[in-house]
Coordinates of C-alpha atoms in Angstrom, one line a residue:
X927 CA 28.2 -40.1 27.5
X928 CA 28.3 -39.5 23.7
X929 CA 28.6 -36.3 22.4
X930 CA 25.7 -34.6 21.5
X931 CA 25.5 -34.3 17.8
X932 CA 23.7 -32.2 15.4
X933 CA 20.7 -33.3 13.1
X934 CA 22.4 -32.8 9.2
X935 CA 18.8 -31.0 8.6
X936 CA 19.8 -28.1 11.2
X937 CA 22.9 -27.8 10.4
X938 CA 22.5 -27.1 7.8
X939 CA 19.9 -24.7 8.2
X940 CA 23.3 -22.8 10.3
X941 CA 25.5 -22.8 7.4
X942 CA 26.6 -19.0 7.0
X943 CA 25.5 -18.4 3.2
X944 CA 27.8 -15.9 1.5
X945 CA 26.3 -12.7 -0.8
X946 CA 27.5 -13.9 -3.7
X947 CA 26.0 -17.7 -3.8
X948 CA 22.3 -15.9 -2.2
X949 CA 23.1 -13.7 -5.4
X950 CA 23.5 -16.5 -8.1
X951 CA 20.5 -18.2 -6.1
X952 CA 17.9 -14.9 -7.0
X953 CA 19.8 -15.3 -10.8
X954 CA 18.5 -18.8 -11.1
X955 CA 14.7 -17.0 -10.2
X956 CA 14.3 -18.3 -6.8
X957 CA 13.0 -16.5 -3.9
X958 CA 15.2 -15.8 -1.1
X959 CA 14.6 -13.5 1.5
X960 CA 16.7 -11.9 4.5
X961 CA 14.8 -12.3 8.4
X962 CA 16.3 -11.7 11.8
X963 CA 19.4 -13.3 10.5
X964 CA 18.3 -16.3 8.3
X965 CA 18.2 -16.9 4.6
X966 CA 14.7 -17.8 3.9
X967 CA 13.9 -19.8 0.6
X968 CA 10.0 -19.2 0.5
X969 CA 9.3 -20.5 -3.3
X970 CA 7.4 -23.1 -1.9
X971 CA 5.7 -20.5 0.3
X972 CA 4.5 -18.8 -3.3
X973 CA 1.2 -20.6 -4.3
X974 CA 0.2 -20.7 -0.4
X975 CA 0.5 -17.3 1.1
X976 CA -2.9 -15.7 1.9
X977 CA -1.5 -11.4 0.9
X978 CA -0.9 -13.8 -2.4
X979 CA 2.8 -13.6 -4.2
X980 CA 3.9 -9.7 -4.5
X981 CA 4.4 -8.9 -0.9
X982 CA 7.6 -11.7 -1.0
X983 CA 8.4 -10.8 -4.6
X984 CA 9.1 -6.9 -3.6
X985 CA 10.9 -8.6 -0.7
X986 CA 13.6 -10.9 -2.4
X987 CA 17.2 -10.3 -2.0
X988 CA 16.0 -7.7 0.9
X989 CA 16.3 -7.6 4.7
X990 CA 12.0 -8.2 5.4
X991 CA 12.7 -8.4 9.0
X992 CA 10.5 -5.4 10.0
X993 CA 8.6 -5.7 7.1
X994 CA 7.5 -9.8 8.0
X995 CA 6.8 -8.9 11.6
X996 CA 4.7 -5.9 11.5
X997 CA 2.2 -7.6 9.2
X998 CA 2.5 -10.6 10.6
X999 CA 1.6 -12.2 14.4
X1000 CA 4.5 -13.9 16.7
X1001 CA 3.3 -17.8 15.7
X1002 CA 3.2 -16.6 12.0
X1003 CA 6.9 -14.9 11.8
X1004 CA 8.1 -18.8 13.9
X1005 CA 7.0 -20.9 10.6
X1006 CA 9.1 -18.7 8.6
X1007 CA 11.0 -20.9 10.1
X1008 CA 10.6 -23.7 8.0
X1009 CA 12.1 -22.5 5.1
X1010 CA 15.0 -21.4 6.2
X1011 CA 18.8 -22.6 4.2
X1012 CA 21.2 -20.6 6.1
X1013 CA 21.8 -17.5 7.6
X1014 CA 24.0 -14.5 7.0
X1015 CA 26.8 -12.8 9.0
X1016 CA 26.9 -8.7 9.9
X1017 CA 24.3 -6.5 8.2
X1018 CA 23.2 -6.9 4.9
X1019 CA 23.5 -4.6 2.4
X1020 CA 19.9 -4.8 0.5
X1021 CA 19.9 -6.0 -3.1
X1022 CA 16.9 -4.6 -5.4
X1023 CA 14.8 -7.3 -6.0
X1024 CA 13.6 -8.5 -9.2
X1025 CA 10.7 -7.1 -10.1
X1026 CA 12.0 -3.8 -9.5
X1027 CA 14.2 -4.7 -12.1
X1028 CA 17.4 -5.8 -10.1
X1029 CA 19.6 -7.6 -12.5
X1030 CA 21.5 -11.0 -10.5
X1031 CA 24.3 -12.9 -11.6
X1032 CA 24.6 -16.3 -11.9
X1033 CA 27.0 -18.2 -9.3
X1034 CA 29.7 -19.5 -10.3
X1035 CA 32.3 -21.1 -7.4
X1036 CA 35.6 -20.8 -9.4
X1037 CA 34.7 -16.8 -9.8
X1038 CA 32.5 -16.8 -6.5
X1039 CA 36.1 -15.4 -4.5
X1040 CA 37.2 -12.9 -6.8
X1041 CA 33.6 -11.6 -6.9
X1042 CA 32.9 -11.6 -3.4
X1043 CA 33.8 -8.5 -2.3
X1044 CA 32.1 -5.8 -4.9
X1045 CA 29.2 -8.6 -5.4
X1046 CA 27.6 -6.1 -2.6
X1047 CA 27.9 -2.8 -4.5
X1048 CA 28.2 -3.7 -8.2
X1049 CA 25.0 -5.5 -8.4
X1050 CA 21.0 -5.6 -8.1
X1051 CA 21.4 -1.3 -6.7
X1052 CA 18.3 0.8 -6.5
X1053 CA 17.5 2.2 -9.9
X1054 CA 17.4 5.4 -7.7
X1055 CA 16.8 9.0 -10.2
X1056 CA 20.2 10.6 -8.9
X1057 CA 21.9 13.3 -11.9
X1058 CA 24.7 14.7 -11.9
X1059 CA 25.3 18.0 -13.8
X1060 CA 27.8 17.5 -16.9
X1061 CA 28.4 20.2 -19.1
X1062 CA 26.2 22.4 -17.4
X1063 CA 22.9 19.6 -18.5
X1064 CA 21.1 17.3 -16.6
X1065 CA 21.7 14.0 -17.3
X1066 CA 20.9 10.6 -15.6
X1067 CA 23.5 8.9 -14.1
X1068 CA 23.4 4.8 -13.6
X1069 CA 23.7 3.6 -10.1
X1070 CA 25.8 0.3 -11.6
X1071 CA 27.7 -1.2 -14.4
X1072 CA 24.1 -3.3 -14.9
X1073 CA 21.2 -1.2 -13.3
X1074 CA 20.5 1.4 -15.9
X1075 CA 18.1 3.6 -13.5
X1076 CA 14.9 3.5 -15.7
X1077 CA 14.9 -0.1 -15.6
X1078 CA 11.1 -0.2 -14.3
X1079 CA 10.0 1.5 -17.4
X1080 CA 10.0 0.0 -20.8
X1081 CA 11.1 2.3 -23.6
X1082 CA 9.0 4.2 -25.2
X1083 CA 8.6 6.6 -27.6
X1084 CA 6.7 9.5 -24.8
X1085 CA 10.5 8.8 -22.3
X1086 CA 12.9 9.3 -25.0
X1087 CA 11.5 12.6 -26.1
X1088 CA 10.3 14.6 -22.6
X1089 CA 11.8 17.1 -21.5
X1090 CA 15.0 17.2 -19.5
X1091 CA 13.0 19.2 -16.6
X1092 CA 10.4 16.4 -16.0
X1093 CA 14.1 14.8 -14.7
X1094 CA 15.2 18.9 -13.0
X1095 CA 11.7 17.5 -10.8
X1096 CA 12.8 14.1 -10.1
X1097 CA 15.9 15.5 -8.9
X1098 CA 14.4 18.3 -6.7
X1099 CA 12.5 15.9 -5.0
X1100 CA 15.7 13.4 -3.8
X1101 CA 17.4 16.3 -2.5
X1102 CA 14.5 17.6 -0.9
X1103 CA 13.9 14.5 1.1
X1104 CA 17.9 13.6 1.8
X1105 CA 18.2 17.0 3.1
X1106 CA 14.5 16.9 4.7
X1107 CA 15.2 12.6 6.3
X1108 CA 18.0 11.4 8.3
X1109 CA 21.0 9.8 6.2
X1110 CA 20.6 6.7 4.2
X1111 CA 24.1 5.3 5.0
X1112 CA 23.9 2.2 7.3
X1113 CA 24.9 3.5 9.8
X1114 CA 22.1 5.9 10.6
X1115 CA 19.4 3.1 9.6
X1116 CA 21.0 0.7 11.7
X1117 CA 20.1 2.8 13.8
X1118 CA 16.6 3.7 12.9
X1119 CA 15.9 0.2 12.7
X1120 CA 16.9 -0.6 16.6
X1121 CA 15.1 2.5 18.6
X1122 CA 11.9 1.0 16.2
X1123 CA 11.7 -2.3 17.7
X1124 CA 12.8 -1.0 21.2
X1125 CA 9.7 0.9 20.3
X1126 CA 7.7 -2.3 19.4
X1127 CA 8.7 -3.3 22.8
X1128 CA 7.1 -0.1 24.2
X1129 CA 4.1 -0.9 23.0
X1130 CA 4.2 -4.4 23.7
X1131 CA 4.6 -3.6 27.2
X1132 CA 1.8 -1.1 27.2
X1133 CA -0.5 -3.7 25.9
X1134 CA -1.4 -1.9 22.9
X1135 CA -1.4 -4.8 21.0
X1136 CA -4.6 -6.0 23.6
X1137 CA -8.0 -5.4 21.6
X1138 CA -10.8 -3.2 23.2
X1139 CA -13.6 -4.7 23.1
X1140 CA -16.0 -2.5 25.3
X1141 CA -14.7 -0.7 22.0
X1142 CA -15.9 -2.9 19.6
X1143 CA -19.4 -2.9 21.8
X1144 CA -20.0 0.5 21.0
X1145 CA -19.4 0.8 17.2
X1146 CA -22.1 -2.3 17.3
X1147 CA -24.1 -0.7 19.0
X1148 CA -23.4 2.5 16.9
X1149 CA -23.4 -0.2 13.7
X1150 CA -26.9 -1.0 15.3
X1151 CA -28.5 2.7 15.4
X1152 CA -27.8 3.4 11.5
X1153 CA -28.9 0.1 10.3
X1154 CA -32.1 -0.1 12.0
X1155 CA -32.5 3.8 10.8
X1156 CA -32.2 3.1 7.4
X1157 CA -34.6 -0.2 7.9
X1158 CA -37.2 2.0 9.1
X1159 CA -36.7 5.2 7.1
X1160 CA -37.3 2.6 4.2
X1161 CA -40.6 1.3 5.6
X1162 CA -41.7 4.7 6.1
X1163 CA -40.7 5.7 2.3
X1164 CA -38.4 8.1 4.1
X1165 CA -36.0 7.0 0.7
X1166 CA -33.0 9.6 1.4
X1167 CA -33.0 9.6 4.8
X1168 CA -33.0 5.8 4.8
X1169 CA -30.1 6.1 2.2
X1170 CA -28.0 8.6 4.2
X1171 CA -28.2 6.3 6.6
X1172 CA -27.3 3.1 5.0
X1173 CA -24.7 4.3 3.6
X1174 CA -23.1 6.1 7.5
X1175 CA -23.6 1.8 7.9
X1176 CA -20.9 1.0 5.0
X1177 CA -18.5 4.2 5.7
X1178 CA -18.3 2.8 9.2
X1179 CA -18.2 -1.0 8.9
X1180 CA -15.1 -0.5 6.7
X1181 CA -12.8 0.3 9.5
X1182 CA -13.9 -2.3 11.3
X1183 CA -13.4 -5.1 8.1
X1184 CA -9.6 -2.7 7.8
X1185 CA -9.3 -3.8 10.9
X1186 CA -9.9 -7.9 10.6
X1187 CA -8.0 -7.5 7.1
X1188 CA -4.7 -7.1 9.2
X1189 CA -5.9 -9.3 12.3
X1190 CA -6.5 -7.3 15.0
X1191 CA -9.8 -8.2 16.7
X1192 CA -8.9 -11.6 17.7
X1193 CA -5.4 -12.1 16.2
X1194 CA -7.0 -15.2 14.6
X1195 CA -6.5 -15.5 11.0
X1196 CA -9.5 -16.9 10.2
X1197 CA -11.3 -15.4 12.5
X1198 CA -11.0 -12.0 11.7
X1199 CA -10.9 -13.1 8.2
X1200 CA -14.4 -13.7 8.1
X1201 CA -15.4 -11.4 10.5
X1202 CA -14.1 -8.7 7.7
X1203 CA -15.8 -11.1 5.1
X1204 CA -18.8 -10.9 6.1
X1205 CA -18.5 -7.0 6.9
X1206 CA -16.9 -6.3 3.2
X1207 CA -18.7 -9.2 0.8
X1208 CA -22.2 -10.2 2.3
X1209 CA -23.3 -6.0 3.9
X1210 CA -21.8 -4.2 2.0
X1211 CA -20.9 -5.7 -1.1
X1212 CA -17.3 -5.5 -1.7
X1213 CA -14.2 -7.7 -1.9
X1214 CA -11.8 -8.7 1.9
X1215 CA -10.0 -10.6 -0.8
X1216 CA -9.2 -8.6 -3.0
X1217 CA -8.0 -5.6 -0.7
X1218 CA -6.3 -8.0 1.7
X1219 CA -4.2 -8.8 -1.6
X1220 CA -3.9 -4.6 -2.7
X1221 CA -3.3 -4.0 0.5
X1222 CA -0.3 -5.8 1.3
X1223 CA 1.1 -4.5 -1.1
X1224 CA 1.0 -1.0 -0.9
X1225 CA 2.4 -1.4 3.2
X1226 CA 5.3 -2.4 1.5
X1227 CA 6.0 0.0 -1.5
X1228 CA 3.9 2.5 -0.2
X1229 CA 4.0 5.5 -2.8
X1230 CA 5.8 3.5 -5.1
X1231 CA 4.2 4.3 -8.6
X1232 CA 5.5 1.7 -10.3
X1233 CA 4.4 -0.7 -7.2
X1234 CA 2.0 0.6 -5.0
X1235 CA -1.9 0.1 -6.4
X1236 CA -3.3 2.6 -4.1
X1237 CA -1.8 5.7 -6.1
X1238 CA -1.8 3.8 -9.7
X1239 CA -5.0 5.8 -9.8
X1240 CA -4.0 7.0 -14.1
X1241 CA -6.3 8.2 -16.0
X1242 CA -8.2 9.9 -13.4
X1243 CA -4.9 11.2 -10.8
X1244 CA -2.0 10.8 -10.9
X1245 CA 0.6 12.2 -7.9
X1246 CA 3.8 12.0 -9.0
X1247 CA 4.9 13.9 -12.6
X1248 CA 6.2 9.9 -13.2
X1249 CA 3.3 8.9 -13.7
X1250 CA 4.0 11.2 -17.5
X1251 CA 6.4 8.1 -18.4
X1252 CA 3.4 5.3 -18.5
X1253 CA 5.0 3.6 -16.2
X1254 CA 4.9 -0.1 -15.9
X1255 CA 2.9 -1.2 -12.7
X1256 CA 3.8 -4.5 -10.9
X1257 CA 1.0 -5.0 -9.5
X1258 CA -1.4 -5.0 -12.3
X1259 CA 1.0 -6.1 -14.6
X1260 CA 0.3 -3.4 -17.1
X1261 CA 1.3 -0.4 -18.6
X1262 CA -0.4 2.8 -16.9
X1263 CA -0.8 4.3 -20.4
X1264 CA -0.5 8.6 -20.7
X1265 CA -2.6 8.9 -22.8
X1266 CA -5.3 11.1 -24.4
X1267 CA -7.5 10.5 -21.5
X1268 CA -5.1 11.1 -19.1
X1269 CA -3.8 14.2 -20.6
X1270 CA -7.9 15.8 -20.4
X1271 CA -7.4 14.5 -16.6
X1272 CA -4.9 15.1 -14.9
X1273 CA -5.3 18.6 -15.9
X1274 CA -8.4 18.7 -14.2
X1275 CA -7.2 16.4 -11.7
X1276 CA -7.5 19.1 -8.5
X1277 CA -11.0 20.4 -9.5
X1278 CA -11.6 16.7 -10.4
X1279 CA -11.0 14.9 -7.3
X1280 CA -14.2 15.5 -5.3
X1281 CA -16.0 14.0 -7.5
X1282 CA -15.1 11.4 -8.5
X1283 CA -14.3 10.3 -5.0
X1284 CA -18.5 10.3 -5.1
X1285 CA -18.5 8.2 -7.6
X1286 CA -15.2 6.1 -6.2
X1287 CA -17.6 2.9 -4.3
X1288 CA -18.5 2.0 -7.7
X1289 CA -14.9 1.0 -8.8
X1290 CA -14.4 -0.8 -6.0
X1291 CA -17.0 -3.6 -7.0
X1292 CA -15.2 -3.8 -10.4
X1293 CA -11.9 -4.6 -8.8
X1294 CA -13.6 -7.0 -6.6
X1295 CA -15.7 -9.1 -8.9
X1296 CA -12.3 -8.7 -10.9
X1297 CA -10.8 -10.3 -8.8
X1298 CA -13.0 -13.3 -8.3
X1299 CA -13.7 -14.2 -11.5
X1300 CA -10.0 -14.1 -12.7
X1301 CA -8.6 -16.2 -10.2
X1302 CA -6.5 -14.1 -8.5
X1303 CA -7.8 -15.4 -4.9
X1304 CA -5.8 -17.8 -3.4
X1305 CA -6.6 -21.3 -4.3
X1306 CA -4.2 -23.3 -2.0
X1307 CA -3.3 -22.9 1.4
X1308 CA -5.0 -21.4 4.5
X1309 CA -7.1 -19.1 2.2
X1310 CA -8.9 -21.6 -0.1
X1311 CA -12.2 -21.7 0.9
X1312 CA -12.6 -17.5 1.3
X1313 CA -13.1 -17.2 -2.4
X1314 CA -15.9 -19.8 -2.2
X1315 CA -17.0 -18.1 0.5
X1316 CA -16.6 -14.7 -0.6
X1317 CA -18.9 -15.8 -4.2
X1318 CA -21.0 -16.5 -1.9
X1319 CA -21.4 -13.1 -0.2
X1320 CA -21.7 -11.3 -3.4
X1321 CA -24.8 -12.8 -4.6
X1322 CA -26.5 -12.7 -0.9
X1323 CA -25.4 -8.6 -1.0
X1324 CA -26.9 -8.0 -4.5
X1325 CA -29.7 -9.7 -3.4
X1326 CA -30.6 -8.2 -0.6
X1327 CA -30.1 -5.0 -1.2
X1328 CA -29.9 -4.6 -5.5
X1329 CA -33.0 -6.8 -5.5
X1330 CA -34.7 -6.6 -2.1
X1331 CA -34.1 -3.2 -1.6
X1332 CA -33.7 -1.1 -5.4
X1333 CA -36.2 -3.5 -7.6
X1334 CA -38.7 -4.9 -5.0
X1335 CA -38.6 -2.1 -2.2
X1336 CA -38.4 1.4 -4.0
X1337 CA -41.6 2.6 -6.5
X1338 CA -39.7 3.7 -9.5
X1339 CA -36.5 4.0 -11.4
X1340 CA -36.0 7.8 -10.4
X1341 CA -35.9 6.7 -7.0
X1342 CA -33.8 3.8 -7.6
X1343 CA -31.3 5.8 -8.7
X1344 CA -31.2 8.7 -5.9
X1345 CA -31.2 5.5 -3.4
X1346 CA -28.5 4.6 -5.1
X1347 CA -26.3 7.7 -5.2
X1348 CA -27.5 8.6 -2.5
X1349 CA -26.0 5.7 -0.4
X1350 CA -22.5 5.9 -2.2
X1351 CA -21.8 9.7 -2.4
X1352 CA -22.7 9.3 1.5
X1353 CA -19.3 6.7 1.7
X1354 CA -16.7 9.5 0.3
X1355 CA -14.9 10.9 3.0
X1356 CA -13.6 7.3 3.5
X1357 CA -12.1 7.6 0.6
X1358 CA -10.8 11.0 0.6
X1359 CA -9.7 9.8 4.2
X1360 CA -8.1 6.9 2.5
X1361 CA -6.4 9.2 0.0
X1362 CA -5.2 12.5 2.4
X1363 CA -3.0 10.4 4.0
X1364 CA -0.8 9.4 0.8
X1365 CA -1.5 11.3 -2.5
X1366 CA 1.0 14.4 -1.0
X1367 CA 3.3 13.0 0.1
X1368 CA 6.1 12.0 -1.0
X1369 CA 6.6 9.6 -3.7
X1370 CA 10.6 9.9 -4.2
X1371 CA 13.0 6.9 -4.8
X1372 CA 15.1 6.7 -1.9
X1373 CA 16.7 3.8 -2.3
X1374 CA 16.4 -0.3 -0.9
X1375 CA 19.0 1.1 2.1
X1376 CA 16.5 3.5 3.3
X1377 CA 14.6 1.5 6.4
X1378 CA 10.7 0.2 6.5
X1379 CA 10.4 2.6 9.8
X1380 CA 11.1 5.9 7.8
X1381 CA 9.4 4.7 4.5
X1382 CA 6.6 4.9 6.4
X1383 CA 6.8 7.9 8.2
X1384 CA 8.6 9.6 4.7
X1385 CA 5.2 8.5 2.5
X1386 CA 2.5 9.1 5.1
X1387 CA 0.6 11.8 6.6
X1388 CA -1.9 11.5 9.9
X1389 CA -4.9 13.8 11.1
X1390 CA -5.3 16.0 13.8
X1391 CA -8.4 15.3 15.2
X1392 CA -10.4 15.6 18.5
X1393 CA -10.9 12.6 20.6
X1394 CA -14.5 12.8 19.8
X1395 CA -14.5 12.8 16.1
X1396 CA -12.2 9.3 15.9
X1397 CA -15.2 7.6 15.0
X1398 CA -15.7 9.7 12.2
X1399 CA -11.9 8.6 10.9
X1400 CA -12.1 5.7 12.7
X1401 CA -8.6 5.1 13.1
X1402 CA -7.2 6.0 9.8
X1403 CA -6.4 9.0 11.1
X1404 CA -3.1 7.9 12.8
X1405 CA -2.1 6.0 9.3
X1406 CA 1.9 6.9 9.7
X1407 CA 1.4 4.7 13.1
X1408 CA -0.5 2.2 11.5
X1409 CA 2.0 1.9 8.7
X1410 CA 4.7 1.1 11.6
X1411 CA 2.1 -1.1 12.8
X1412 CA -0.4 -3.0 11.1
X1413 CA -1.6 -5.2 13.8
X1414 CA -2.1 -3.0 16.6
X1415 CA -6.1 -2.6 17.2
X1416 CA -7.5 0.9 16.0
X1417 CA -8.8 1.9 19.2
X1418 CA -5.1 1.7 20.8
X1419 CA -3.8 3.5 18.0
X1420 CA -4.3 7.7 20.1
X1421 CA -2.8 6.0 23.1
X1422 CA 0.6 5.0 20.6
X1423 CA 1.0 8.7 19.0
X1424 CA 3.2 9.8 22.4
X1425 CA 5.3 6.5 21.7
X1426 CA 5.7 7.3 18.3
X1427 CA 6.5 11.0 18.4
X1428 CA 8.9 10.2 21.0
X1429 CA 10.8 7.9 18.5
X1430 CA 10.5 10.4 15.9
X1431 CA 12.6 12.8 17.8
X1432 CA 14.6 11.1 18.9
X1433 CA 16.0 9.6 15.4
X1434 CA 15.9 12.9 13.7
X1435 CA 12.2 11.6 11.1
X1436 CA 9.6 14.2 10.7
X1437 CA 6.1 13.1 11.6
X1438 CA 3.4 14.6 9.4
X1439 CA 0.3 15.5 11.1
X1440 CA -2.4 18.0 9.9
X1441 CA -5.7 19.0 10.8
X1442 CA -8.7 17.3 8.2
X1443 CA -8.8 21.0 6.8
X1444 CA -5.1 21.0 6.2
X1445 CA -4.4 17.9 4.9
X1446 CA -6.9 18.6 2.4
X1447 CA -5.3 21.4 0.9
X1448 CA -2.4 19.6 1.1
X1449 CA -3.1 16.6 -0.9
X1450 CA -5.2 19.9 -3.9
X1451 CA -1.9 21.1 -3.3
X1452 CA -0.3 18.6 -4.6
X1453 CA -2.5 17.3 -7.1
X1454 CA -1.9 20.8 -8.6
X1455 CA 1.4 20.8 -8.7
X1456 CA 1.3 17.8 -11.1
X1457 CA -1.7 19.2 -13.3
X1458 CA 0.9 22.3 -13.8
X1459 CA 4.4 20.2 -14.5
X1460 CA 1.3 18.4 -16.8
X1461 CA 0.8 21.9 -18.6
X1462 CA 3.5 22.8 -18.8
X1463 CA 5.2 19.8 -20.9
X1464 CA 2.3 20.5 -23.4
X1465 CA 3.6 23.9 -23.7
X1466 CA 7.2 22.9 -24.5
X1467 CA 6.3 19.9 -26.7
X1468 CA 3.4 22.5 -28.8
X1469 CA 6.9 25.5 -28.6
X1470 CA 9.4 22.7 -29.8
X1471 CA 6.9 21.7 -33.2
X1472 CA 6.1 24.6 -33.6
X1473 CA 9.5 25.8 -34.3
X1474 CA 10.2 22.1 -36.2
X1475 CA 13.3 21.2 -33.3
X1476 CA 13.0 18.0 -32.0
X1477 CA 13.0 18.0 -28.0
X1478 CA 16.5 17.6 -26.9
X1479 CA 17.2 14.3 -25.7
X1480 CA 18.3 14.8 -21.6

């Protein structure tokens, strides 16, 4: 019998690629990701990825095994293998992705042998704002010979002239998190990754990825009740009451749209996405595609001021003093200007928090239409038709709500305005719930060595509430657990809480759990603290201006 021959394509995929070679490929603009020990070249996937290209770009040069398994089903993860170009040997030290400002050296065969050993330590290291005390002053320390610590923020006058106490504040936050959470050394983080994957096996064994469809029957009964009450009361001309129950319907429906966006209902991409689009676009007037594009990035770079769109709300809110630097958002691809409007709004952000969130739904309409009209929706791949289905849904929504209800049914403009405002303000607990889970949590940059589960638990809090109140929070009260396992159906999150608590105890990662009341206090306290830092900054600059001196550059 002739010996088995390995096909050339398989042999190439099994080739061990050096770290230096991978760095050189990324330097040429290629998108290489590590997944379960394999090196994937995903350039061909970028225009077809239903979640957009930004989540992929945030994973370039990194071991994205946990992130990819958390956000994708098993069938999708198996399909990633077709992008494999090689594999690695042993543990992987993450590069800082180019979108984060990482610098990469071109590959040269004649020099790779001398550079191989040092390439992992001296290139593309994270721009974490770590500081050293030198000569009694606090100054920024570069973490590598090629990457400046402020690389993701373009130089400008605001950054150059800021007082040193802002840098000291950044250092204080990092020192606090370093003391509170497990060590970032490779051994500790690998242990956390191993236990996180073991936890996933326990969750599968208990069937927590299986959807409880009877729970959705109860949800549908609740939706039907709210919709019927809204319609009947509208016919009876009890307009404010009708608006209230329509707002309740929208508030509750978003939770199911969220489940569908994570493929947590049927686990079928097209079925769940269609369910989500019908709920979000056709009934609620919001784009599911916009939400998925934004939300996928949020799950990858949670609470990173330069990258996470869910905390980028300038000029209305700033959850970190780092926004005073006019950071450049990699999601919106623009500078979040710390301008005159910001300086006024942010000083009172803790007082404006609830009033602004009462009107937050109007901003979601704007973002939805911006997404659909500016070509951000996928044009190729399995989601190519979503944009047109959403356009149809938007037209349908504004026909039945804007024309049918507001214009044709309501008698005058004052009644129309009342109906519009009541129905939208009633949905505001949803926006409070979303911001509650992250606004009060850490925004410190702990570098690329931090494991996925530790980062999710460091940047997300859960809300403690009685079981009978779960319907009101819609699963968002278990945001930390949801961030660990985004595809888990929300009706199983409470059952998973016990397992996650055991995982946290075993690994030494704190599990942030607050009551709804205490969580709100934490958020308001965080917003108030940042507002105080802004007032201190203005006083400092005013004093220096009055004295005719320049602020010291530190």
